Coordinates of C-alpha atoms in Angstrom, one line a residue:
Chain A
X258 CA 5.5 28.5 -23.9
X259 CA 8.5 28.7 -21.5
X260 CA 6.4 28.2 -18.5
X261 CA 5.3 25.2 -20.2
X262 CA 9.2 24.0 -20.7
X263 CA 10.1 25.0 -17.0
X264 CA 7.2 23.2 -15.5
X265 CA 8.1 20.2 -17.9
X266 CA 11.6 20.5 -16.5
X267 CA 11.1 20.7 -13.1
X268 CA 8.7 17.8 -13.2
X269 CA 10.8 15.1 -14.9
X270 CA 14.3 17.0 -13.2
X271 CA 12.4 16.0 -9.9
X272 CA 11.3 12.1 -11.3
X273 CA 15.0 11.7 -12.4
X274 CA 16.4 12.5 -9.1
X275 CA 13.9 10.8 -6.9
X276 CA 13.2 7.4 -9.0
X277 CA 15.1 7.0 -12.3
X278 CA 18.6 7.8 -11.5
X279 CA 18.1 5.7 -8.5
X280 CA 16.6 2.7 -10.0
X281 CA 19.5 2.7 -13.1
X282 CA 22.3 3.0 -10.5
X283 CA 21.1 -0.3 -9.2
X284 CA 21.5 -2.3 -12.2
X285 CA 24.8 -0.7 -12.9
X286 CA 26.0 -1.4 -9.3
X287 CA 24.4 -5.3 -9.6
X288 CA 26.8 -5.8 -12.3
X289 CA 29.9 -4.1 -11.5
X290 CA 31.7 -6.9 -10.7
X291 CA 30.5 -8.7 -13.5
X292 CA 27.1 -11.8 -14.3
X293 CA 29.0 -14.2 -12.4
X294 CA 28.8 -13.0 -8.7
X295 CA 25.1 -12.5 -9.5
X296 CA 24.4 -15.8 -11.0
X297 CA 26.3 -17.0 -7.7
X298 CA 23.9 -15.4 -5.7
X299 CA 20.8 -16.2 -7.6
X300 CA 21.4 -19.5 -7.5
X301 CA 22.4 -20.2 -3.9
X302 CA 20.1 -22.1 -1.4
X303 CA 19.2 -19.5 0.6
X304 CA 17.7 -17.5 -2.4
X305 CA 16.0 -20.4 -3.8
X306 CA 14.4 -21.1 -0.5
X307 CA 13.1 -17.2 -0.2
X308 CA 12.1 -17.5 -3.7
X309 CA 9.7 -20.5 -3.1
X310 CA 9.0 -19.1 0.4
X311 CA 7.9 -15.7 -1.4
X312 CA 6.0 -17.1 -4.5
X313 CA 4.3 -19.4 -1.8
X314 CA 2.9 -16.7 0.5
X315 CA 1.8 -14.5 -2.8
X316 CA 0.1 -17.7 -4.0
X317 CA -1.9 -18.1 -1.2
X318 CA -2.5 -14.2 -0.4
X319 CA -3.6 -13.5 -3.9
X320 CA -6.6 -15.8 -4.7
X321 CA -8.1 -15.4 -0.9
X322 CA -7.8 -11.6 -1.3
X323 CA -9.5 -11.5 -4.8
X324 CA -12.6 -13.7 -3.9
X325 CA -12.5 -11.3 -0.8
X326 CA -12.1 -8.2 -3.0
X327 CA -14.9 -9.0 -5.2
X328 CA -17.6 -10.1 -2.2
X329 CA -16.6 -7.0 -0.3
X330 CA -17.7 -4.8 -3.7
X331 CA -20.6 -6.7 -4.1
X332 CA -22.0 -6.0 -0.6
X333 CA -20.5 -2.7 -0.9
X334 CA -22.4 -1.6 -4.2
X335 CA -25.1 -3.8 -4.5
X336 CA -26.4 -4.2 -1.3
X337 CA -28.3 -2.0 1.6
X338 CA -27.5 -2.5 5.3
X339 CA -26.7 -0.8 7.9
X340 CA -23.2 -0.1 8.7
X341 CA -22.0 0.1 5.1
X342 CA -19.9 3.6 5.7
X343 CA -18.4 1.4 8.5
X344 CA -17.3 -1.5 6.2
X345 CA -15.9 0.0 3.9
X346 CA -13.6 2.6 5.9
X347 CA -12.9 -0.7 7.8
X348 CA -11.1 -2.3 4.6
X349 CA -9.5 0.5 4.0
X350 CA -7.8 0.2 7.4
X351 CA -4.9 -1.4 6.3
X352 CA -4.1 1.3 4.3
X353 CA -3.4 3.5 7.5
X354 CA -1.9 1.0 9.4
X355 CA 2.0 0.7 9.7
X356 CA 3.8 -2.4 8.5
X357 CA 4.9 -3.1 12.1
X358 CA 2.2 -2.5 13.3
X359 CA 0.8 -5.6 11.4
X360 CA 3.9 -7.6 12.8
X361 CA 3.4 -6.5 16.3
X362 CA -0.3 -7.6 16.6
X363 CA 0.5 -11.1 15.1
X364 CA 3.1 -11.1 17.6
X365 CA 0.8 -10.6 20.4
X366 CA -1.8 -13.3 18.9
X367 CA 0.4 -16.1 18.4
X368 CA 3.4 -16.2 20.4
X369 CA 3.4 -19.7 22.9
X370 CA 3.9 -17.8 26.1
X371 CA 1.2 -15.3 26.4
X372 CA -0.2 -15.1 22.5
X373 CA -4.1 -14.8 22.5
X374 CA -4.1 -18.2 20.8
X375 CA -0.5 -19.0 20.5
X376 CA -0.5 -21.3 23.3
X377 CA -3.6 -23.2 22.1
X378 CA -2.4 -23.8 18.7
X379 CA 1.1 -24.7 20.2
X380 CA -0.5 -27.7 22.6
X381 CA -2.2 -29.0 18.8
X382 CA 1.2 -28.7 17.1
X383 CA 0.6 -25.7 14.8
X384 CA 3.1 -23.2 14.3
X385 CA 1.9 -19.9 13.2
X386 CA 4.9 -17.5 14.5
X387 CA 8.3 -17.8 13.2
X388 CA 6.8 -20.0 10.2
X389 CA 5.0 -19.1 7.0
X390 CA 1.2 -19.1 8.2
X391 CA 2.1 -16.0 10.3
X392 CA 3.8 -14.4 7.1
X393 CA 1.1 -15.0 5.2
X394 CA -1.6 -13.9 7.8
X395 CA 0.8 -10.3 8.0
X396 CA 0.8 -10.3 4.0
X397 CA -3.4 -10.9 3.5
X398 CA -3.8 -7.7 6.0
X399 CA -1.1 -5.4 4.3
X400 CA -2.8 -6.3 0.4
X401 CA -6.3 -6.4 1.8
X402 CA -7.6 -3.6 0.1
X403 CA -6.1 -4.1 -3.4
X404 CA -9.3 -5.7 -5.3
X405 CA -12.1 -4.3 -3.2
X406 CA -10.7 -0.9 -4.5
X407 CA -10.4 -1.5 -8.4
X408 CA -13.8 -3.3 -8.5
X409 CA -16.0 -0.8 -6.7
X410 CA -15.8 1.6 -9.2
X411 CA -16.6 -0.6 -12.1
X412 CA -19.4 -2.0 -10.2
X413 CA -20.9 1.0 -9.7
X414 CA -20.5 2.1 -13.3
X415 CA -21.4 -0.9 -14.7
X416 CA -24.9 -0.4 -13.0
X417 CA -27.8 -3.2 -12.7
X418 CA -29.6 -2.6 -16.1
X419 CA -28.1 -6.3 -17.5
X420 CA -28.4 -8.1 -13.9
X421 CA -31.9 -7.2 -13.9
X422 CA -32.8 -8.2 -17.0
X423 CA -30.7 -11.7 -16.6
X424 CA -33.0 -12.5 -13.7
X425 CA -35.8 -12.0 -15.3
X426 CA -35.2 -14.0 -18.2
X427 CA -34.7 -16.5 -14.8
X428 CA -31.4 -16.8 -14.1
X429 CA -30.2 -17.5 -10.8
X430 CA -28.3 -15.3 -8.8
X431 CA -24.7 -17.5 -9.6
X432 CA -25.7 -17.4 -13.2
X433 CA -26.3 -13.8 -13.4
X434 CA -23.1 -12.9 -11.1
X435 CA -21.0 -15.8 -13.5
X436 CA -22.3 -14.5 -17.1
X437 CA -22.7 -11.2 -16.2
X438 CA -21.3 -9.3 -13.7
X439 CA -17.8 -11.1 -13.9
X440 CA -17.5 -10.5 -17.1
X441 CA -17.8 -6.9 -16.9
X442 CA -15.7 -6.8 -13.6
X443 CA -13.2 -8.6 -14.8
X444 CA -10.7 -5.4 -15.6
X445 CA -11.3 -4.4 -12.1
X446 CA -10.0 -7.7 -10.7
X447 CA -7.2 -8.0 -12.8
X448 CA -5.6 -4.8 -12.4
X449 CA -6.4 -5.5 -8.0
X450 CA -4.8 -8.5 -8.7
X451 CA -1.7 -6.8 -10.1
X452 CA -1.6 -4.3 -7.6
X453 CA -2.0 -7.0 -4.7
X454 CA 0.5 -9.4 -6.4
X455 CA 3.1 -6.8 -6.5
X456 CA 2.6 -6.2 -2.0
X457 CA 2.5 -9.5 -1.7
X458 CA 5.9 -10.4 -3.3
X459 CA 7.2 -6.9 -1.9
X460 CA 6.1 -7.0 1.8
X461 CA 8.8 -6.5 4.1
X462 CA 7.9 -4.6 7.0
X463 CA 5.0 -7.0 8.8
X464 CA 6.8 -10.0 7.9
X465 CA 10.3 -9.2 8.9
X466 CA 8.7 -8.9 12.3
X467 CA 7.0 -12.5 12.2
X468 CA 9.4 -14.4 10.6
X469 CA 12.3 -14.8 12.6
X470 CA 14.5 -13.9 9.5
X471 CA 16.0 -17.4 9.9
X472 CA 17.9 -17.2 6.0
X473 CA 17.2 -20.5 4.5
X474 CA 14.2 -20.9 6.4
X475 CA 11.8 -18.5 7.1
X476 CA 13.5 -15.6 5.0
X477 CA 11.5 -14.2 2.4
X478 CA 13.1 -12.2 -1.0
X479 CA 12.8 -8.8 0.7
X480 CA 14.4 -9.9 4.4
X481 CA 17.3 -11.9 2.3
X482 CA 18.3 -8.2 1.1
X483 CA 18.2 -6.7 4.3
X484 CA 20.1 -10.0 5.5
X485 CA 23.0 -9.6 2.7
X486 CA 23.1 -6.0 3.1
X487 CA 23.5 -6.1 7.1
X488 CA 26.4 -8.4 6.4
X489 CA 28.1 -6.5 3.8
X490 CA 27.5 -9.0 1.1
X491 CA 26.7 -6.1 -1.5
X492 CA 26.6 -8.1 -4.6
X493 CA 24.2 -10.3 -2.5
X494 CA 21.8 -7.3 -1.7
X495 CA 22.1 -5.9 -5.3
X496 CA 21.5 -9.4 -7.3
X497 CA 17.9 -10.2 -5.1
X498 CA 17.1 -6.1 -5.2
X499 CA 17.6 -6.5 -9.1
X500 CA 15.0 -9.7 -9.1
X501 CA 12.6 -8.0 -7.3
X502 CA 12.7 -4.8 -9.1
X503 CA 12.4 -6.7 -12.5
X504 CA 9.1 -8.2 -10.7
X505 CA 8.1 -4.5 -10.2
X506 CA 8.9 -3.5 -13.7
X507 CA 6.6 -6.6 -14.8
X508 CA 3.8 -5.1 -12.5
X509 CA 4.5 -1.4 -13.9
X510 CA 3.8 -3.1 -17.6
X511 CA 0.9 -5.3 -15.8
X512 CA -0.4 -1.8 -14.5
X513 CA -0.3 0.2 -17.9
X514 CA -1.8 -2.9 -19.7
X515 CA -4.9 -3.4 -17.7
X516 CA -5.1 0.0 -16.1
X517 CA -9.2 0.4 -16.5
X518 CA -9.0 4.4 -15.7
X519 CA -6.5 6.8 -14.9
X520 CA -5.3 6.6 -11.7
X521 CA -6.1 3.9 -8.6
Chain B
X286 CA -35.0 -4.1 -4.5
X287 CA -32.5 -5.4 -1.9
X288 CA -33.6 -9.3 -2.6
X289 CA -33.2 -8.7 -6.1
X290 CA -30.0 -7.1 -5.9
X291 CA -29.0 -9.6 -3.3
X292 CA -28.6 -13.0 -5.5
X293 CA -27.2 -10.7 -8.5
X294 CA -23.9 -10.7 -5.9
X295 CA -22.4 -14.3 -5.0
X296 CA -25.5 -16.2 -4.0
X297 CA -23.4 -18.9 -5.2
X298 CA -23.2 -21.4 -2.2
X299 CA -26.6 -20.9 -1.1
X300 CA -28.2 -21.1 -4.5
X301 CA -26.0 -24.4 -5.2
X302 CA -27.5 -25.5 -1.6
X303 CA -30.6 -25.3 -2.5
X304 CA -31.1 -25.2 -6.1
X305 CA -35.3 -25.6 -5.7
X306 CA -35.6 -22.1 -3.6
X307 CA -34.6 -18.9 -4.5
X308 CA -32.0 -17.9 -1.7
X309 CA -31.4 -14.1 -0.9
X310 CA -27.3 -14.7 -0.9
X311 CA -26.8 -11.3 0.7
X312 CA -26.5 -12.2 4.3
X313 CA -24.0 -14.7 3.2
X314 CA -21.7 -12.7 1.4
X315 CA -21.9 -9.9 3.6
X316 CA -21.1 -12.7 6.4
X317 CA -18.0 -14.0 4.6
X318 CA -16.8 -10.0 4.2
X319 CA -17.2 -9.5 7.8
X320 CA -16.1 -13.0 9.4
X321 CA -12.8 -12.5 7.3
X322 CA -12.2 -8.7 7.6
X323 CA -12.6 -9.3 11.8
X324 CA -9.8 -12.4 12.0
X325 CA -7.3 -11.0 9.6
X326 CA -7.7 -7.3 10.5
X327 CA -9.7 -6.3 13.3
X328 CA -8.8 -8.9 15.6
X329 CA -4.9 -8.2 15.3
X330 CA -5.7 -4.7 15.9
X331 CA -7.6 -5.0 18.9
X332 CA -5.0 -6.9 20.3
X333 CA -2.9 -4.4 19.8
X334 CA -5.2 -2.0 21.6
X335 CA -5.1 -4.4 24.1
X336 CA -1.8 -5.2 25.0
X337 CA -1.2 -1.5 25.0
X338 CA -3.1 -0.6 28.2
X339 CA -2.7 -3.8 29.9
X340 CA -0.6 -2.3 32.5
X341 CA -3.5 0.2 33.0
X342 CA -4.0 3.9 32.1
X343 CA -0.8 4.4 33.4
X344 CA 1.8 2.6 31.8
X345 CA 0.2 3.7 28.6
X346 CA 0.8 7.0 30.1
X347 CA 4.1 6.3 30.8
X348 CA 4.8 4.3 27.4
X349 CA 4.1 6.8 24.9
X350 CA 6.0 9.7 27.3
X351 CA 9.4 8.6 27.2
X352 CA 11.6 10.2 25.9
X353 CA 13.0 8.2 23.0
X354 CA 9.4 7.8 22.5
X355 CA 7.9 11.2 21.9
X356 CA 11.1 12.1 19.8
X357 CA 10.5 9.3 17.5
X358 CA 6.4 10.1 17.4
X359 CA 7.2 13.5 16.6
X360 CA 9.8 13.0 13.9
X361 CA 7.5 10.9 12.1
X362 CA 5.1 13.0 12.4
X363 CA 6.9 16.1 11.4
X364 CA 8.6 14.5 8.9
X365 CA 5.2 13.5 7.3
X366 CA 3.7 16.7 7.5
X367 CA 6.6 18.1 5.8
X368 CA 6.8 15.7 2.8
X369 CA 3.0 15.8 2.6
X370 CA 3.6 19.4 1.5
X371 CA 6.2 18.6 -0.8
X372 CA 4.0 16.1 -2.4
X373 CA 0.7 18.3 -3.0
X374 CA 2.9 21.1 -5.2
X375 CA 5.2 18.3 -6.7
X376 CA 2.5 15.7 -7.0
X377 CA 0.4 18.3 -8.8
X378 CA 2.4 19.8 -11.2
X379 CA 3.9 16.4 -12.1
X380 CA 0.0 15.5 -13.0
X381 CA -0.2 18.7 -14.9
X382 CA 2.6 18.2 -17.1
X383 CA 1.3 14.9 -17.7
X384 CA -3.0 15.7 -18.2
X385 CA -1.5 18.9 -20.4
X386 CA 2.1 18.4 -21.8
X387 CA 2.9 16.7 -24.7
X388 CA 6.3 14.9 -25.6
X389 CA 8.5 12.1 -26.4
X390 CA 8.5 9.4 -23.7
X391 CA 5.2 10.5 -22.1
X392 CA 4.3 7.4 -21.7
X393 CA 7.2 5.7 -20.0
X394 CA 7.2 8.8 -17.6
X395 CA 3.3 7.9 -16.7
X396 CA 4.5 4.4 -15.9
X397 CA 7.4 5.5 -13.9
X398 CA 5.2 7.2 -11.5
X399 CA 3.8 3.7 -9.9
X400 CA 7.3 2.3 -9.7
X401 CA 7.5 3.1 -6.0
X402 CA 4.1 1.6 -5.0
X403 CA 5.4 -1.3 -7.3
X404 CA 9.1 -1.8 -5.6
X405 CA 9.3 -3.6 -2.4
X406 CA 9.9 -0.8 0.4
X407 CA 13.3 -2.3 1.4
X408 CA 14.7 -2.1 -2.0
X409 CA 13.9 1.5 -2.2
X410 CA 15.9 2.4 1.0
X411 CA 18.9 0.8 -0.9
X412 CA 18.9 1.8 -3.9
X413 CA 18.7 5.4 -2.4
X414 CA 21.8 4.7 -0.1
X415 CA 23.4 3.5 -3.2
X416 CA 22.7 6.6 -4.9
X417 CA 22.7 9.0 -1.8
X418 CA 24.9 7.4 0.7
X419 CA 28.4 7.2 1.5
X420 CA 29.3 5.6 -2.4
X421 CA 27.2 8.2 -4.1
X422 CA 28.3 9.1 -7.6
X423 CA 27.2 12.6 -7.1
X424 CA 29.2 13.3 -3.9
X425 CA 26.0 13.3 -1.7
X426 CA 25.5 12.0 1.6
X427 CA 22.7 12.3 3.8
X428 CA 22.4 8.4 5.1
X429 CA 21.8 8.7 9.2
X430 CA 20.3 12.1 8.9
X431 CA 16.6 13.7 8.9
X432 CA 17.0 14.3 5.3
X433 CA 17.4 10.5 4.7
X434 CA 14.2 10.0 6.1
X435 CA 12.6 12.6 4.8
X436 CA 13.9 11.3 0.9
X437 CA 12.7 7.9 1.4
X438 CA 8.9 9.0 2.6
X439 CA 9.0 11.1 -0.3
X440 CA 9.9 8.6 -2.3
X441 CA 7.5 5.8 -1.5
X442 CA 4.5 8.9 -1.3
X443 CA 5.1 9.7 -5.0
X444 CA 2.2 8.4 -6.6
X445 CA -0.4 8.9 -4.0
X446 CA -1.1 13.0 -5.2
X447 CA -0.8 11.9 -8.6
X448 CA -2.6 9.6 -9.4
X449 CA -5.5 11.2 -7.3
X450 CA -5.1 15.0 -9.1
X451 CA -4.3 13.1 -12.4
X452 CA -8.1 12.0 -13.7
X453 CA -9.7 14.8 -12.3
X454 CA -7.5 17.2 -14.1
X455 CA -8.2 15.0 -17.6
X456 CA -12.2 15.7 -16.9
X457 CA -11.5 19.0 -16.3
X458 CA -13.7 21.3 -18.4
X459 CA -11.4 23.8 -20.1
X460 CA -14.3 26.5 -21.1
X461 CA -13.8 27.9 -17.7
X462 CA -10.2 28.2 -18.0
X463 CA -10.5 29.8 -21.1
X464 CA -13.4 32.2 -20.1
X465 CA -10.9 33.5 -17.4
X466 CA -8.1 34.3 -19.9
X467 CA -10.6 35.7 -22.5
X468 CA -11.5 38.1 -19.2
X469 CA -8.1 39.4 -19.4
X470 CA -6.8 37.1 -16.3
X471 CA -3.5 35.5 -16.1
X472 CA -2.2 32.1 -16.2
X473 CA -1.2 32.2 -12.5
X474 CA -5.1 34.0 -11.4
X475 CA -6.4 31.2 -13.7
X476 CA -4.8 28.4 -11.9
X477 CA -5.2 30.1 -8.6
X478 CA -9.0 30.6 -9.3
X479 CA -10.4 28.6 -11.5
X480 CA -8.5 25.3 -11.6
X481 CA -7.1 25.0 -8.0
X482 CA -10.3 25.1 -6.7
X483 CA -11.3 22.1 -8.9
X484 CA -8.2 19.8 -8.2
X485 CA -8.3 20.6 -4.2
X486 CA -10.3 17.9 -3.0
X487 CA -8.0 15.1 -5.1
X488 CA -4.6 17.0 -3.8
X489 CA -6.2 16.7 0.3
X490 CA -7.2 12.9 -0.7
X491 CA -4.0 12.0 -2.2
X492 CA -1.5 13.7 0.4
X493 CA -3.6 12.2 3.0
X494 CA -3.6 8.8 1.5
X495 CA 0.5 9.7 1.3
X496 CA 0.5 11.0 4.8
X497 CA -1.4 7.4 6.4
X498 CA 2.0 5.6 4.3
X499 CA 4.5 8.1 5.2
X500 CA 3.8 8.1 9.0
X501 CA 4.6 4.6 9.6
X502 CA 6.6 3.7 7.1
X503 CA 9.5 1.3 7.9
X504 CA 11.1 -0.3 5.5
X505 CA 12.4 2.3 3.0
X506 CA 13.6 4.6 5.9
X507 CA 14.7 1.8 8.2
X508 CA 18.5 0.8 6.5
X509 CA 18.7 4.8 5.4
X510 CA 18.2 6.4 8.9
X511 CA 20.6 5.1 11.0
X512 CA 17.9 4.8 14.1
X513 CA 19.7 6.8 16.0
X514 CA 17.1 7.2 19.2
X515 CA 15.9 11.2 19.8
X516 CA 17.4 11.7 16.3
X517 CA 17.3 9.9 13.7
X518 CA 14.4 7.1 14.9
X519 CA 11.6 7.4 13.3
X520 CA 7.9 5.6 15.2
X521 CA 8.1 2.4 13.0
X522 CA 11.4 1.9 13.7
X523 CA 11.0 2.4 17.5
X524 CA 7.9 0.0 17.5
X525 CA 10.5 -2.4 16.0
X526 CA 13.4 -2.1 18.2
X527 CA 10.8 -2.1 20.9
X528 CA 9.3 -5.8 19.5
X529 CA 13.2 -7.0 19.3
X530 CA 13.8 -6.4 23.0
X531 CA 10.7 -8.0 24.0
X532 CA 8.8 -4.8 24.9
X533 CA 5.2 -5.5 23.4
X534 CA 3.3 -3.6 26.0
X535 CA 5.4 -0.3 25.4
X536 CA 5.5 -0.9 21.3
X537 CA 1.9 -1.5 21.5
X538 CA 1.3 1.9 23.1
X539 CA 3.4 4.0 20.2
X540 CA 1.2 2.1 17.7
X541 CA -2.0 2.7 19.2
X542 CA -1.1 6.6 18.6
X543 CA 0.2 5.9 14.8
X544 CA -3.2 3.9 14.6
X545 CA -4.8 6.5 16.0
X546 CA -3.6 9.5 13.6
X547 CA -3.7 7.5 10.7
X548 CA -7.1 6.7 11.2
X549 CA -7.7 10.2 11.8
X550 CA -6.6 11.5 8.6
X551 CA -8.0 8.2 6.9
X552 CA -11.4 9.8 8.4
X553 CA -11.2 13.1 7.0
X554 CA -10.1 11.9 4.0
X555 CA -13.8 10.0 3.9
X556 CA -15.4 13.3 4.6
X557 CA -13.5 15.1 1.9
X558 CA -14.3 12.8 -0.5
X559 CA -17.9 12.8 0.4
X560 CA -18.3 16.4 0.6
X561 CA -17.0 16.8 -3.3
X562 CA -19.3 14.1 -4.5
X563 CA -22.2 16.4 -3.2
X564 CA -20.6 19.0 -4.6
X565 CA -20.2 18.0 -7.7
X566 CA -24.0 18.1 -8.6

């Protein structure tokens, strides 16, 4: 019994430390100075324009990454081919692959002077670097693997018995994949879709190297924080930290609601 | 038995095509997966690969020798290693306490461990210079040391052992365990024994997972560390600086060698995994 209570303490003394006291020291320090510096700061310009810039590069990240999510299961459980072990260690790549990493290869794609397609896309008018496609494009890579992840499982759980039978009562194959198997994916999809909502709005690594960090412009939530905090505008740092931590709080309750088996 | 299966999956826009014919929608779903994993992934990362040796064998040579270079490589690497360990005791006996404990607040503890998957990276580095930087409440200051980045990697690796030890403890059979004890052998030989054994293969998955995040993580460490080059600067943050001053070629070359270990572990990970399925009958 007092192993139990020491291995009890130990674990939640450690959680305290590393996470909670952490976490409630933000809020505290957020309001320190009192609501109104924060309202100030929450309803400035430049945080308007990183919230729209953010909710607009999770927008378009999170319903191309689901539909991608869901055909890469498919192929992955459902059908044979060759190169299968290869497919799927290649969208778990992202996993393993640095932030900067991610920014540094758009960097060498798309910049106008010696980018792999920069200059092209320059001469037609299209500006990927510095601008929101290229945060987007740095966004889909980091949250890639999100859906694929949560829906392999219950694909493979679910099994084929009820496909089967739906085709040959005569179904077609969009019939069968709409009335059955979406159904029964559908906890798998949504708890991906938490999980890649939450990078998406979080990302900061890849995109601070593509965006330019213009504040106003091209600076999304997380880079406005670094941007406040590098000019010692504290209250600033703490009042977006807080608005993206209360997103993260939403995806923690998200998580626990939908979460279709212990663990990811 | 692949045809059938086939239009089960998203035979959607050939079956719409041509609604007389039954279309195996296979190939096209498997062409969408591919076409879009190559442009937003596999693409980028070859040029990467690219850039990195286009001054030839040699000034990849030269760009991953430097001096500021190597130190930064090796801290993360070093660094990773070290809160890897850290993470397979802590991660596990956090998952114990919550597969076998019981008390108040469970719950809210369970949820707490996905906080730092859920908060943005850059957040996390200041909320842990708030609490362990120069205005710390508790009198602690490690900001611009090795500690710092060791804290923050340990910090955004929390739920990788976990979550991975967690279910596998829950499905645990406990006849075994208690067979042992009825044998006359102690907690401690039981755990060492019987239900190590068990959890290894989710402990080596998780900490790997943590170690492919830890190695090149950026934006936690990257307001926390200082960057102090050959001290403090860990291989994401050299990459970075690199990028700023217009260095791709050099920057390039350091990633290809993240890329490279991550990919490593990423690939023993694979095998782990694979070997446990067999194992497990």
């Amino acid at each position: 019994m007092r192993a139990r209570y020491a291995l009890r303490s130990v674990a939640l003394g450690y959680l305290a430390l590393l996470i909670a006291f952490p976490v409630a020291l933000l809020l505290f320090r957020t309001f320190e100075g009192g609501v109104g510096p924060v309202w100030e700061a929450l309803s400035s310009d430049e945080f308007l324009s990183a919230l729209r810039l953010t909710l607009l590069i999770a927008l378009i990240t999170v319903p191309l990454n689901t539909v991608f999510g869901v055909l890469a299961a498919i192929a992955l459980v459902r059908h044979h081919f060759r190169g299968k072990r290869l497919l799927s260690a290649f969208i778990d790549l992202p996993l393993g692959v640095s932030p900067v990493v991610v920014g540094l290869a758009l960097l060498i794609l798309y910049n106008r002077r010696d980018g792999w397609f920069g200059a092209w896309l320059a001469e037609r008018g299209v500006q990927i670097l510095f601008n929101w496609p290229s945060m987007v494009l740095a966004t889909i890579f980091i949250a890639l693997p999100f859906v694929a992840r949560e829906v392999v499982p219950v694909l493979r759980e679910i099994g084929t018995d009820q496909e089967l039978a739906a085709q040959t009562l005569g179904a077609s194959g969009w019939q069968t994949f709409r009335l059955i198997t979406l159904p029964a994916i559908r906890p798998g999809i949504a708890f991906g879709v938490v999980l890649t909502t939450a990078r998406a709005l979080g990302e900061y690594g890849a995109v601070a190297i593509v965006s330019g960090k213009l504040v106003g412009k091209t600076a999304t939530m997380t880079i406005l924080v670094e941007e406040h905090f590098i000019r010692f505008d504290e209250v600033g740092a703490y009042a977006v930290s807080l608005v993206l931590a209360l997103l993260a709080l939403l995806t923690l309750v998200g998580m626990q609601r939908l979460k279709p088996r212990e663990g990811r | 038995m692949s045809t059938v299966l086939g239009t089960a999956g998203v035979g959607a826009g050939a079956e719409r095509a041509a609604p007389a014919r039954r279309l195996d929608g296979a190939p096209l779903t498997r062409g969408v997966v591919v076409a879009y994993l190559s442009l937003i992934v596999l693409l980028p990362l070859a040029a990467v690969v690219a850039r990195s040796i286009e001054g030839g064998a040699d000034g990849f040579w030269r760009a991953i020798t430097s001096g500021p270079a190597v130190a930064a490589l090796r801290l993360s690497l070093v660094a990773s290693l070290i809160v890897v360990a850290i993470n397979a005791v802590t991660g596990t006996l956090i998952a114990w306490v919550l597969v076998r404990d019981d008390f108040r607040g469970k719950g809210a503890v369970n949820a707490l461990i996905d906080l730092p998957f859920a908060l943005p990276t850059i957040v996390a580095g200041l909320v842990l210079i708030e609490i362990y930087g120069p205005r710390s409440p508790v009198g602690i200051n490690v900001t611009y040391t090795k500690l710092a980045i060791g804290l923050a990697m340990l910090f955004v690796t929390l739920p990788f052992v976990v979550r991975a030890v967690q279910p596998v403890l829950a499905e645990l059979d406990r006849e075994m365990e208690e067979a042992a004890a009825a044998l006359g052998a102690s907690a401690a030989t039981t755990f060492r024994l019987v239900i190590l054994p068990a959890l290894l293969p989710a402990i080596l998955s998780g900490a790997g997972l943590g170690f492919a995040r830890a190695i090149g993580e950026f934006g936690a460490v990257v307001l926390i560390s200082g960057n102090i080059p050959y001290q403090t600067e860990v291989a994401a943050v050299r990459i970075f600086i690199q990028v700023e001053n217009d260095r791709t070629a050099a920057a390039a070359a350091i990633a290809v060698v993240l890329l490279a270990i991550s990919l490593g572990v990423l690939l023993a990970i694979a095998l782990v995994e694979r070997w446990s399925l067999k194992h497990e009958g």
